[in-house]
């Protein structure tokens, strides 16, 4: 049981955010390391060597960490954050989500298009509903979040289109699988950076 009475999932690892000072699950944080040149480097894959510096996946938290010298304090050494750090992290996260959805499509666990997505939802096959942040609210409202699943509206129609090899995609769905779990993780972080839910009107949205 974590703070607030929420049940933790499978004893997931936690880290402390250098901005808020709160200990929380890693899935809601972004790892940074100090590069050889003393510049802070985002480590989205969490594989780079060095002491990890963790910041909440939130634009205001990243801006504060960069502006207040909190990275240096955490690293216990003089380090600098690159200009527009939050923008860099947001762009990198968006690329990761697009690439993961593309891999899911190639693996046969992702579909695009209103009718195909509606079919997967009706069959109970969909675990994640993806809808473009700039898509029609009327059209998006005709679909629903999978029971026990997730909804994300953090990608634009053109970004979602890249995942499916098209110019634009408004509706997408993912079936259960390891790649889908990775999409949920990264899309959750991207939503934190973009600070909105895309104005989704889908019934039952979580």
Tab-separated table of C-alpha atoms in Angstrom:
chain	number	residue	atom	x	y	z
A	1	UNK	CA	0.000	0.000	0.000
A	2	UNK	CA	1.475	3.324	-1.047
A	3	UNK	CA	0.717	6.864	0.065
A	4	UNK	CA	-2.902	7.829	-0.403
A	5	UNK	CA	-4.066	4.258	0.142
A	6	UNK	CA	-3.330	3.137	-3.405
A	7	UNK	CA	-2.184	-0.425	-3.852
A	8	UNK	CA	1.230	-0.632	-5.461
A	9	UNK	CA	1.603	-2.849	-8.483
A	10	UNK	CA	3.922	-5.823	-7.999
A	11	UNK	CA	6.194	-3.921	-5.610
A	12	UNK	CA	7.331	-1.675	-8.430
A	13	UNK	CA	10.588	0.202	-7.791
A	14	UNK	CA	10.421	3.748	-6.502
A	15	UNK	CA	12.697	6.766	-6.669
A	16	UNK	CA	12.709	10.258	-5.140
A	17	UNK	CA	11.991	13.273	-7.332
A	18	UNK	CA	14.662	15.929	-6.812
A	19	UNK	CA	12.062	18.690	-7.215
A	20	UNK	CA	9.148	17.563	-5.054
A	21	UNK	CA	11.146	15.379	-2.702
A	22	UNK	CA	8.437	12.739	-2.970
A	23	UNK	CA	9.183	9.041	-3.403
A	24	UNK	CA	7.024	7.567	-6.141
A	25	UNK	CA	6.991	4.718	-8.682
A	26	UNK	CA	9.623	5.004	-11.428
A	27	UNK	CA	6.918	4.920	-14.091
A	28	UNK	CA	5.996	8.494	-13.186
A	29	UNK	CA	9.585	9.755	-13.231
A	30	UNK	CA	12.274	10.488	-15.802
A	31	UNK	CA	15.871	9.461	-15.207
A	32	UNK	CA	18.784	11.775	-15.979
A	33	UNK	CA	22.525	11.297	-15.728
A	34	UNK	CA	25.428	13.723	-15.906
A	35	UNK	CA	27.293	13.348	-19.196
A	36	UNK	CA	31.090	13.434	-19.527
A	37	UNK	CA	30.928	17.129	-20.445
A	38	UNK	CA	28.910	18.016	-17.369
A	39	UNK	CA	25.625	18.325	-19.240
A	40	UNK	CA	22.464	16.676	-17.955
A	41	UNK	CA	21.295	13.910	-20.291
A	42	UNK	CA	17.793	12.389	-20.213
A	43	UNK	CA	17.973	8.604	-19.978
A	44	UNK	CA	14.509	7.526	-21.079
A	45	UNK	CA	15.570	3.888	-21.518
A	46	UNK	CA	17.159	3.947	-18.046
A	47	UNK	CA	20.295	2.210	-19.268
A	48	UNK	CA	22.997	4.894	-19.264
A	49	UNK	CA	25.826	4.480	-16.749
A	50	UNK	CA	26.150	6.864	-13.866
A	51	UNK	CA	24.175	7.941	-10.844
A	52	UNK	CA	20.520	8.418	-11.728
A	53	UNK	CA	18.842	11.752	-11.078
A	54	UNK	CA	15.063	11.456	-11.072
A	55	UNK	CA	12.469	14.125	-11.884
A	56	UNK	CA	8.695	13.791	-12.108
A	57	UNK	CA	7.358	13.533	-15.662
A	58	UNK	CA	5.946	17.027	-15.442
A	59	UNK	CA	6.930	20.116	-17.420
A	60	UNK	CA	6.912	22.455	-14.434
A	61	UNK	CA	9.085	20.064	-12.425
A	62	UNK	CA	11.640	19.834	-15.244
A	63	UNK	CA	11.690	23.602	-15.693
A	64	UNK	CA	12.223	24.106	-11.965
A	65	UNK	CA	14.993	21.509	-11.790
A	66	UNK	CA	16.837	23.277	-14.607
A	67	UNK	CA	16.259	26.829	-13.354
A	68	UNK	CA	17.051	26.242	-9.687
A	69	UNK	CA	20.248	24.223	-10.132
A	70	UNK	CA	18.670	21.135	-8.605
A	71	UNK	CA	20.521	18.812	-10.987
A	72	UNK	CA	23.859	20.025	-9.597
A	73	UNK	CA	22.658	19.560	-6.053
A	74	UNK	CA	21.527	16.014	-6.788
A	75	UNK	CA	24.712	15.151	-8.679
A	76	UNK	CA	26.835	16.782	-5.966
A	77	UNK	CA	28.833	18.336	-8.791
A	78	UNK	CA	28.423	21.306	-11.152
A	79	UNK	CA	26.265	20.175	-14.064
A	80	UNK	CA	24.161	22.158	-16.519
A	81	UNK	CA	20.840	21.443	-18.150
A	82	UNK	CA	20.542	22.073	-21.898
A	83	UNK	CA	18.321	24.903	-23.118
A	84	UNK	CA	14.707	23.884	-23.500
A	85	UNK	CA	15.151	20.688	-21.494
A	86	UNK	CA	11.420	20.024	-21.136
A	87	UNK	CA	10.911	20.431	-24.896
A	88	UNK	CA	13.755	18.015	-25.606
A	89	UNK	CA	12.333	15.413	-23.243
A	90	UNK	CA	8.822	15.832	-24.647
A	91	UNK	CA	10.024	15.371	-28.229
A	92	UNK	CA	12.059	12.305	-27.268
A	93	UNK	CA	9.116	10.742	-25.421
A	94	UNK	CA	6.818	11.383	-28.391
A	95	UNK	CA	9.289	9.598	-30.663
A	96	UNK	CA	9.422	6.643	-28.279
A	97	UNK	CA	5.632	6.322	-28.177
A	98	UNK	CA	5.374	6.573	-31.974
A	99	UNK	CA	8.077	3.946	-32.436
A	100	UNK	CA	6.527	1.572	-29.893
A	101	UNK	CA	3.077	1.814	-31.484
A	102	UNK	CA	4.710	1.196	-34.863
A	103	UNK	CA	6.371	-1.952	-33.512
A	104	UNK	CA	3.028	-3.052	-32.058
A	105	UNK	CA	1.428	-2.587	-35.476
A	106	UNK	CA	4.121	-4.687	-37.137
A	107	UNK	CA	3.575	-7.356	-34.469
A	108	UNK	CA	-0.116	-7.508	-35.269
A	109	UNK	CA	-1.376	-6.116	-31.958
A	110	UNK	CA	-2.363	-2.627	-33.150
A	111	UNK	CA	-4.994	-1.358	-35.567
A	112	UNK	CA	-6.053	2.078	-36.814
A	113	UNK	CA	-9.266	3.497	-38.201
A	114	UNK	CA	-12.668	4.037	-36.598
A	115	UNK	CA	-14.333	0.810	-37.728
A	116	UNK	CA	-11.391	-1.477	-36.918
A	117	UNK	CA	-10.902	0.117	-33.513
A	118	UNK	CA	-14.629	-0.081	-32.754
A	119	UNK	CA	-14.557	-3.757	-33.726
A	120	UNK	CA	-11.671	-4.507	-31.381
A	121	UNK	CA	-13.422	-2.646	-28.560
A	122	UNK	CA	-16.658	-4.543	-29.146
A	123	UNK	CA	-14.818	-7.879	-29.185
A	124	UNK	CA	-12.975	-7.043	-25.971
A	125	UNK	CA	-9.650	-7.389	-27.771
A	126	UNK	CA	-8.433	-3.820	-27.199
A	127	UNK	CA	-6.496	-2.981	-24.062
A	128	UNK	CA	-5.555	0.584	-25.020
A	129	UNK	CA	-7.497	3.182	-26.994
A	130	UNK	CA	-5.373	5.850	-28.671
A	131	UNK	CA	-6.992	9.002	-30.021
A	132	UNK	CA	-5.371	12.024	-31.636
A	133	UNK	CA	-5.321	15.141	-29.476
A	134	UNK	CA	-6.403	17.243	-32.467
A	135	UNK	CA	-9.106	14.870	-33.693
A	136	UNK	CA	-12.845	15.614	-33.831
A	137	UNK	CA	-14.424	15.507	-30.382
A	138	UNK	CA	-17.646	14.212	-31.887
A	139	UNK	CA	-15.875	11.304	-33.552
A	140	UNK	CA	-13.757	10.478	-30.527
A	141	UNK	CA	-16.807	10.480	-28.285
A	142	UNK	CA	-18.302	7.545	-30.201
A	143	UNK	CA	-15.622	5.177	-28.874
A	144	UNK	CA	-14.949	4.097	-25.320
A	145	UNK	CA	-12.086	3.190	-23.035
A	146	UNK	CA	-11.657	-0.613	-22.842
A	147	UNK	CA	-12.999	-1.969	-19.520
A	148	UNK	CA	-9.955	-2.334	-17.289
A	149	UNK	CA	-7.833	-0.762	-20.026
A	150	UNK	CA	-6.393	2.647	-20.770
A	151	UNK	CA	-7.009	5.681	-22.973
A	152	UNK	CA	-4.392	8.127	-24.225
A	153	UNK	CA	-4.739	11.316	-26.233
A	154	UNK	CA	-1.160	12.559	-26.030
A	155	UNK	CA	-0.257	12.170	-29.721
A	156	UNK	CA	-1.381	14.365	-32.606
A	157	UNK	CA	-3.043	12.901	-35.696
A	158	UNK	CA	0.192	13.229	-37.665
A	159	UNK	CA	2.251	11.587	-34.901
A	160	UNK	CA	-0.231	8.730	-34.593
A	161	UNK	CA	-0.217	8.483	-38.375
A	162	UNK	CA	3.544	7.925	-38.364
A	163	UNK	CA	3.010	4.829	-36.236
A	164	UNK	CA	0.687	3.331	-38.845
A	165	UNK	CA	2.501	4.493	-41.984
A	166	UNK	CA	-0.181	7.066	-42.841
A	167	UNK	CA	-0.407	10.843	-42.996
A	168	UNK	CA	-2.999	11.089	-40.250
A	169	UNK	CA	-4.704	8.700	-37.831
A	170	UNK	CA	-7.368	9.700	-35.311
A	171	UNK	CA	-8.224	6.359	-33.701
A	172	UNK	CA	-5.937	3.464	-32.796
A	173	UNK	CA	-6.140	0.447	-30.522
A	174	UNK	CA	-3.647	-1.951	-28.967
A	175	UNK	CA	-4.226	-5.500	-27.799
A	176	UNK	CA	-2.523	-6.874	-24.699
A	177	UNK	CA	1.193	-7.597	-24.899
A	178	UNK	CA	4.635	-6.536	-23.764
A	179	UNK	CA	4.838	-3.736	-26.319
A	180	UNK	CA	1.474	-2.424	-25.158
A	181	UNK	CA	2.737	-2.261	-21.579
A	182	UNK	CA	5.671	-0.177	-22.812
A	183	UNK	CA	3.323	2.137	-24.702
A	184	UNK	CA	1.279	2.634	-21.524
A	185	UNK	CA	4.429	3.541	-19.603
A	186	UNK	CA	5.809	6.018	-22.125
A	187	UNK	CA	2.435	7.505	-23.072
A	188	UNK	CA	1.788	8.149	-19.385
A	189	UNK	CA	5.030	10.086	-19.140
A	190	UNK	CA	4.320	11.993	-22.341
A	191	UNK	CA	0.886	12.959	-21.040
A	192	UNK	CA	2.623	14.418	-17.991
A	193	UNK	CA	4.877	16.530	-20.198
A	194	UNK	CA	2.137	17.734	-22.508
A	195	UNK	CA	-0.134	18.512	-19.615
A	196	UNK	CA	-3.442	17.681	-21.276
A	197	UNK	CA	-5.629	14.753	-22.223
A	198	UNK	CA	-6.466	15.954	-25.710
A	199	UNK	CA	-9.977	16.907	-24.682
A	200	UNK	CA	-11.179	13.349	-24.980
A	201	UNK	CA	-14.901	12.771	-24.722
A	202	UNK	CA	-14.816	8.981	-25.006
A	203	UNK	CA	-17.270	7.440	-22.569
A	204	UNK	CA	-15.689	5.732	-19.601
A	205	UNK	CA	-12.335	7.448	-20.074
A	206	UNK	CA	-10.077	6.847	-17.092
